[in-house]
XYZ file of C-alpha atoms in Angstrom:
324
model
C -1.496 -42.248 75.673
C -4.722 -44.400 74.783
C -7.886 -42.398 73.071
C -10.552 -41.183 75.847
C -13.877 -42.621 75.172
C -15.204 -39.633 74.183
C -12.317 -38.745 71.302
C -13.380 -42.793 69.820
C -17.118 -41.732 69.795
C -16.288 -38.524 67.931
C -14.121 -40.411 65.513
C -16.962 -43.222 65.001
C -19.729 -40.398 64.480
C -17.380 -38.877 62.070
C -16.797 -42.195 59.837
C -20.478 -42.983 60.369
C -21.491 -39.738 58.968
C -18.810 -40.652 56.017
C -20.934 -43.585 55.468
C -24.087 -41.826 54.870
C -22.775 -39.021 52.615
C -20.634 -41.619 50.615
C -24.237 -43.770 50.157
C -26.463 -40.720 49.437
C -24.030 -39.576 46.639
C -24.190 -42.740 44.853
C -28.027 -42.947 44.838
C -29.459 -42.005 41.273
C -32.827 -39.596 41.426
C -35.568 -38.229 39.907
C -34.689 -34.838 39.695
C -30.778 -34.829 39.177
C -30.733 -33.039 36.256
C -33.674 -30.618 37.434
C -30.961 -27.404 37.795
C -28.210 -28.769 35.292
C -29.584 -29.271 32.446
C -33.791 -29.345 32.699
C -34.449 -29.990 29.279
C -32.725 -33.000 29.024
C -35.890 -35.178 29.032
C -37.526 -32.976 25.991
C -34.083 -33.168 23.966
C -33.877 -36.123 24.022
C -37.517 -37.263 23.313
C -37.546 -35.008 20.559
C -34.624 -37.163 19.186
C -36.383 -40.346 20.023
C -39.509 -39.523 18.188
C -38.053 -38.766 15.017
C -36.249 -42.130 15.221
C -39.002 -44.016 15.829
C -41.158 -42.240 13.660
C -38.795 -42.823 9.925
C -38.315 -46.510 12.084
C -40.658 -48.552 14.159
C -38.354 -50.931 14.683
C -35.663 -48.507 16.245
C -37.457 -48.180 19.280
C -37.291 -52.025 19.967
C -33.292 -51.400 19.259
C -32.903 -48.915 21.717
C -34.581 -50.972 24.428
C -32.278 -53.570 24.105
C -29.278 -50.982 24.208
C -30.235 -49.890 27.376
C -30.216 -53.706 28.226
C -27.271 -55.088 26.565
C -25.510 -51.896 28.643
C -26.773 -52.754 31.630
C -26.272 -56.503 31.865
C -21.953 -56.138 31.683
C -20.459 -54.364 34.366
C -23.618 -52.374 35.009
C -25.661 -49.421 33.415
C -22.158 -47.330 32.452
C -22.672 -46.514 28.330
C -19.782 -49.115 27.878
C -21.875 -50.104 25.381
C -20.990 -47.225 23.390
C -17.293 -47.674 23.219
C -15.285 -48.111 19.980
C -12.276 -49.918 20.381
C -9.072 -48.669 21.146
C -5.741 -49.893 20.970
C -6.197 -50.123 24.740
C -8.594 -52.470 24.981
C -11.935 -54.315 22.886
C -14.766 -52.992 23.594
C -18.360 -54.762 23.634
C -19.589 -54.038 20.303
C -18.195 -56.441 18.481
C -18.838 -59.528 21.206
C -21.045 -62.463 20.478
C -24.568 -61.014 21.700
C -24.211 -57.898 20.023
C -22.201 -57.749 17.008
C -24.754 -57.661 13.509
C -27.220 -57.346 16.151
C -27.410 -54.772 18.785
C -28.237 -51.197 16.388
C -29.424 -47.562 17.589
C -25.715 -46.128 18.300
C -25.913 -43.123 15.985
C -29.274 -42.665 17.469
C -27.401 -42.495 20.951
C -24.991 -40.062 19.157
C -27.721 -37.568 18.082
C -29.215 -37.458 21.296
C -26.136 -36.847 22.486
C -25.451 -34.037 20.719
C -28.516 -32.344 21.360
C -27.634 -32.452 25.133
C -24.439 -31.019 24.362
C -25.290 -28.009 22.755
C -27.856 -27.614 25.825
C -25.947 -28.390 28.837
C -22.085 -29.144 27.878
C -20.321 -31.353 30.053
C -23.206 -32.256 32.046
C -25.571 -35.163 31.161
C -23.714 -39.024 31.087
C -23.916 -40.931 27.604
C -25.460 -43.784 30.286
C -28.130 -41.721 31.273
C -28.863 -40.743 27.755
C -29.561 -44.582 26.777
C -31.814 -44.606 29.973
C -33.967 -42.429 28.520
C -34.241 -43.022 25.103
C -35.120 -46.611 26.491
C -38.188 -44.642 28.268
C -38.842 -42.449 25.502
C -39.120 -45.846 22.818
C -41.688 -47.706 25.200
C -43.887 -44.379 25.446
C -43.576 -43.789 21.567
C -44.614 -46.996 20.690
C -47.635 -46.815 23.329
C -46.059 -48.407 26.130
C -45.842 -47.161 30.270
C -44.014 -44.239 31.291
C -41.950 -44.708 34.251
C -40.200 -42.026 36.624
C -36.335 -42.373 35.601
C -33.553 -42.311 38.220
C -30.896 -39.972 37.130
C -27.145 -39.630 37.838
C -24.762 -42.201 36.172
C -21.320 -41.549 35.309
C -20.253 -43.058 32.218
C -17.612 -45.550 32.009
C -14.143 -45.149 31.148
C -13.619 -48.603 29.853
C -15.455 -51.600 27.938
C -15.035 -55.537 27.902
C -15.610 -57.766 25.673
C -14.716 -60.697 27.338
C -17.267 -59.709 29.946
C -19.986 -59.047 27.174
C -18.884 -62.238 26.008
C -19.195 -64.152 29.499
C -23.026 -65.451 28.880
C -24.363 -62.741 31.422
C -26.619 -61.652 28.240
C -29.039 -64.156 28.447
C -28.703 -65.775 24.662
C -31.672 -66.468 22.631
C -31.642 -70.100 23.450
C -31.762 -69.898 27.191
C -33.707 -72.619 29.759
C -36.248 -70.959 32.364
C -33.598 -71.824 35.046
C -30.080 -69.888 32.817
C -33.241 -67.031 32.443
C -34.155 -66.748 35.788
C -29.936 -66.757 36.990
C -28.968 -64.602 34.673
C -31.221 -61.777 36.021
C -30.748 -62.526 39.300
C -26.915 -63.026 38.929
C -27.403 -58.703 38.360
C -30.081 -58.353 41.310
C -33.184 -58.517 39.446
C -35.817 -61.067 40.356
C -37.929 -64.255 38.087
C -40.862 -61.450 38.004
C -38.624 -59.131 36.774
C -37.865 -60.959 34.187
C -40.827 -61.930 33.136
C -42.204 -58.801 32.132
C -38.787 -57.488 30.684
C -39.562 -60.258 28.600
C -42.247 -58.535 27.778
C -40.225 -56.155 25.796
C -40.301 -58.806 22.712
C -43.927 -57.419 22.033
C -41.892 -55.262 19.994
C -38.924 -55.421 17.534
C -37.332 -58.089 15.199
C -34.938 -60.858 15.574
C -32.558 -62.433 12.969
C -33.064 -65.820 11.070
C -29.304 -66.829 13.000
C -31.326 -66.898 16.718
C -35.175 -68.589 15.749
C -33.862 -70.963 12.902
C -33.153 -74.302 15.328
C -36.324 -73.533 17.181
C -38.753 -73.282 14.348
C -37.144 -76.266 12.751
C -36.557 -78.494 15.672
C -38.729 -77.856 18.484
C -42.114 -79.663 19.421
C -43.448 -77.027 21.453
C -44.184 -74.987 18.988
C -47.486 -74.430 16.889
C -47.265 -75.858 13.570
C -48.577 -73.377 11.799
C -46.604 -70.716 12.936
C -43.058 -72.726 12.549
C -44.058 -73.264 8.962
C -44.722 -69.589 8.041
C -41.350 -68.661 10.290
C -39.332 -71.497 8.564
C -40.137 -69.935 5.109
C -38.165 -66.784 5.308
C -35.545 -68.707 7.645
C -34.658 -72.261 5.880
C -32.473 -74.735 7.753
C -28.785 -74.405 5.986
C -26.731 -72.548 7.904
C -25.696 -69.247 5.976
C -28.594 -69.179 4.093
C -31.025 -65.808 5.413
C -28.873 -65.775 8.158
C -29.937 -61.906 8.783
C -33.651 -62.441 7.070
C -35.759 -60.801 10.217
C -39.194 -61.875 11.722
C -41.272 -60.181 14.400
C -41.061 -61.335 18.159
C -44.506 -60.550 17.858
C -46.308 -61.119 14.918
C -49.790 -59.677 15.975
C -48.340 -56.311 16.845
C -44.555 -55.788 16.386
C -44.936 -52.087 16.581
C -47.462 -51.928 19.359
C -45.760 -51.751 23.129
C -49.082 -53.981 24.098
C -49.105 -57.736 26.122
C -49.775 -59.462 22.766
C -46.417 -61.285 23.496
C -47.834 -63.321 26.403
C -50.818 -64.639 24.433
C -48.431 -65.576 21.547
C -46.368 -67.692 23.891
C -49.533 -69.235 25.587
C -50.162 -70.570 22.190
C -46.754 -71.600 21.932
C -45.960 -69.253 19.077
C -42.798 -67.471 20.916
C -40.261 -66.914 18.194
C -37.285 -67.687 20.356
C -36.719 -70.729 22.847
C -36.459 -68.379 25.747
C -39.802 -66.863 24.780
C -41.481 -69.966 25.161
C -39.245 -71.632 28.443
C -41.779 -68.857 30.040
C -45.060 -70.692 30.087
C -43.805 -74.754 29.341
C -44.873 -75.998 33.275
C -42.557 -73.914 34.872
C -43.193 -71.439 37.706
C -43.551 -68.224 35.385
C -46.714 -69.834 33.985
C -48.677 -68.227 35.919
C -47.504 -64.818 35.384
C -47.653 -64.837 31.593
C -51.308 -66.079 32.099
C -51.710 -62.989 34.240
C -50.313 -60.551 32.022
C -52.153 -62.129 29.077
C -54.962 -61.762 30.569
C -54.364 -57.996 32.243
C -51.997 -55.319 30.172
C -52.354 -52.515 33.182
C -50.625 -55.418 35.415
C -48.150 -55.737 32.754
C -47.057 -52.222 32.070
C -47.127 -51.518 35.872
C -44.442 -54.225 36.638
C -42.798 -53.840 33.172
C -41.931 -49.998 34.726
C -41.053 -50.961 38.050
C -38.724 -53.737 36.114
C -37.116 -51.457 34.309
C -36.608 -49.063 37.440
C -34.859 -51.717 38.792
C -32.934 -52.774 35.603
C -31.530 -49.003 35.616
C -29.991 -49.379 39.266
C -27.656 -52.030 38.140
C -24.284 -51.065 39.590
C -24.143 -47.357 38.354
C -21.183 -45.357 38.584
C -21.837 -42.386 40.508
C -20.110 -39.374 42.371
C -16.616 -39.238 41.262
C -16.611 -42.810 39.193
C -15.969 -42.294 35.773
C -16.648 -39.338 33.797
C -19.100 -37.467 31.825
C -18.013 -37.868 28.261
C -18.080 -35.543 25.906
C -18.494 -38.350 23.012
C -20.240 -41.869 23.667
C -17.638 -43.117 21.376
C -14.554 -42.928 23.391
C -13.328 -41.794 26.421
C -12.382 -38.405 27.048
C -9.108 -37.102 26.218
């Protein structure tokens, strides 16, 4: 006998209403650790500050955890993973092995939770907040973080390997793909970019710029060139400051260094070189509030990249590796 009208409506009210409580459970929030575990936030600061504080340069390093993380497969700690005889995790790929550092920092943070609120906080929202807790200890914007990831139960290093990590010697146009390849937009990016008013970079990702490049200022390639000379394999890990005004000051220094063409990397400078992002570096040159205000909201959006929520993955009980 053919469904009455009535019995279909029920059924599509009952798969709507599916919808809506499958869609609300994957949202992250404000306040989902507010009952678990409401210290989190403090813990982990705590842990942050002491970092920072024996190393300026740590907070920088976290920062770009939280964005080497987020860029493969989503914001899901996968980061984190050792290998395992089941698969290669991302550690040891192309953009982040020698390079991406802060993992025992990660680890001490997470331990802290632990003896808190066992079971209960995600390794991936742990590097969301020691990202937050970095900007505001080197005297950068607070944002309100969205809580809730699961962490992931797997890593890839072909997929850290892919390109999807923007590398050091990326055109505007590779820039502005890459971050909208993961659903952020060309402002976005921008003033993520912005993060490079902190932290160091190796010899191995400046070298071709500050010995090739014409769009550079002189002065500054020859200082840069000193402590990074043109052999490969020669001060290969020697380090220089993104910013050389103020590499431990979360400030927009960083715009006004690539308006005078002194960006240590080639993506640095593919920002303001008669493109359309010119105009944005000249405005956050010229205003930090506007900077900091869309450098939060930037990394709000950063954070929502493909989470696992609800019953995806798992809440591990070490970054490290999956739980047993």
């Amino acid at each position: 006998m053919a469904p009455s009208s009535t019995t279909i409506l029920s059924a599509l009210l009952v798969c709507t209403l599916c919808l809506i409580i499958n869609i609300s459970s994957a949202q992250l929030t404000h306040d989902f650790y507010s009952k678990s575990c409401p210290k989190v936030f403090d813990a982990v600061g705590s842990v942050i500050k002491s970092a920072v504080s024996k190393e300026k340069r740590m907070g920088a390093s976290l920062l770009r955890l939280h964005f080497h993380d987020c860029f493969v497969n989503g914001c899901d700690g996968s980061i984190l993973l050792d290998d395992t005889s089941s698969f290669t995790g991302e550690k040891t790929a192309g953009p982040n092995n020698n390079s991406v550092r802060g993992y025992n920092v990660i680890d001490d943070a997470k331990s802290k939770v632990e003896k808190l609120c066992p079971g209960v906080v995600s390794c991936a929202d742990i590097v969301t907040i020691s990202a937050l807790e970095s900007v505001i200890a080197l005297g950068g914007p607070a944002w309100k973080v969205k809580l809730g990831r699961r962490d992931s139960k797997s890593a890839s290093f072909s997929a850290a390997n892919s390109g999807v990590i923007p590398p050091p010697q990326s055109t505007l146009s590779n820039l502005i793909n890459r971050f909208q390849a993961v659903g952020l937009s060309a402002k976005d990016m921008v003033a993520l970019s912005g993060a490079h008013t902190i932290g160091q970079a190796r010899c191995t990702t400046f070298r071709a710029r500050v010995h090739n490049d014409s769009n550079i200022d002189t002065s500054f390639a020859r200082s840069r060139r000193s402590s990074c000379p043109l052999p490969t394999g020669s001060g290969d890990n020697n380090l220089a400051p993104l910013d050389f005004k103020s590499p431990n000051n979360f400030d927009n220094s960083y715009y006004k260094n690539v308006i005078s063409q002194q960006g240590l990397l080639r993506s640095d400078q593919q920002l303001h070189s008669g493109g359309s992002t010119d105009s944005l570096v000249e405005q956050y040159s010229k205003n930090p509030g506007s900077f900091h205000a869309d450098f939060a909201a930037a990394m709000i959006n950063m954070g929502d990249i493909r989470p696992l929520t609800g019953s995806n993955g798992e809440i591990r009980k070490n970054c490290r590796k999956v739980n047993s």
